[in-house]
Amino acid sequence: KRLLPESNRWLFLALDEDGYDLPADWYMRIAGFAAEGLRSERHIHDSFPSKELALSLPQPRAHV
């Protein structure tokens, strides 16, 4: 919350405002998921794909 811009005109909300701890790239994941659906690379179901989005987390790479 402390990193949100201040504005007298607009109300900005933090990603965790509703109590869910979301990664910083959350909306990029959703946009990528939707783009795959629009290109017919992924089937979009009626329910929110929280498991699929969580599984799309990048895996850390080991530095050798």
Coordinates of C-alpha atoms in Angstrom, one line a residue:
K1 CA 0.0 0.0 0.0
R2 CA 2.8 2.4 0.8
L3 CA 4.0 2.3 -2.8
L4 CA 0.7 3.3 -4.4
P5 CA 0.6 6.7 -6.1
E6 CA -1.4 9.4 -4.3
S7 CA -4.1 11.2 -6.2
N8 CA -7.0 13.5 -5.3
R9 CA -8.8 12.3 -8.4
W10 CA -8.3 8.5 -8.5
L11 CA -8.5 5.8 -5.9
F12 CA -5.7 3.3 -6.3
L13 CA -5.9 -0.1 -4.6
A14 CA -3.1 -2.5 -3.7
L15 CA -3.1 -6.0 -5.2
D16 CA -3.7 -7.4 -1.6
E17 CA -6.4 -4.9 -0.7
D18 CA -9.0 -7.7 -0.6
G19 CA -6.8 -9.9 1.6
Y20 CA -5.4 -12.1 -1.2
D21 CA -1.6 -12.1 -1.5
L22 CA -1.0 -11.8 -5.3
P23 CA 2.3 -11.8 -7.1
A24 CA 3.3 -8.5 -8.8
D25 CA 2.9 -10.0 -12.2
W26 CA -0.7 -11.2 -11.5
Y27 CA -2.4 -9.2 -14.2
M28 CA 0.3 -10.1 -16.8
R29 CA -0.5 -13.8 -16.1
I30 CA -4.2 -13.2 -16.6
A31 CA -3.6 -11.2 -19.8
G32 CA -1.3 -14.0 -21.1
F33 CA -3.9 -16.6 -20.2
A34 CA -6.6 -14.7 -22.0
A35 CA -4.4 -14.1 -25.1
E36 CA -3.8 -17.9 -25.3
G37 CA -7.5 -18.4 -25.2
L38 CA -8.1 -15.8 -27.9
R39 CA -5.6 -17.6 -30.1
S40 CA -7.3 -20.9 -29.4
E41 CA -4.2 -22.2 -27.7
R42 CA -6.1 -22.7 -24.4
H43 CA -9.7 -23.6 -23.6
I44 CA -11.2 -21.0 -21.3
H45 CA -13.7 -22.5 -18.8
D46 CA -16.6 -20.9 -16.9
S47 CA -14.7 -21.0 -13.6
F48 CA -11.7 -18.8 -12.7
P49 CA -8.5 -20.7 -13.6
S50 CA -6.7 -20.1 -10.2
K51 CA -4.9 -23.5 -10.3
E52 CA -3.6 -23.0 -13.9
L53 CA -2.5 -19.5 -13.1
A54 CA -0.6 -20.6 -10.0
L55 CA 1.0 -23.4 -12.0
S56 CA 2.3 -20.9 -14.5
L57 CA 4.7 -19.5 -12.0
P58 CA 8.2 -19.3 -13.4
Q59 CA 10.5 -21.9 -11.9
P60 CA 13.7 -20.6 -10.4
R61 CA 16.9 -21.4 -12.4
A62 CA 19.9 -22.8 -10.7
H63 CA 23.1 -20.8 -11.4
V64 CA 26.0 -23.2 -12.1

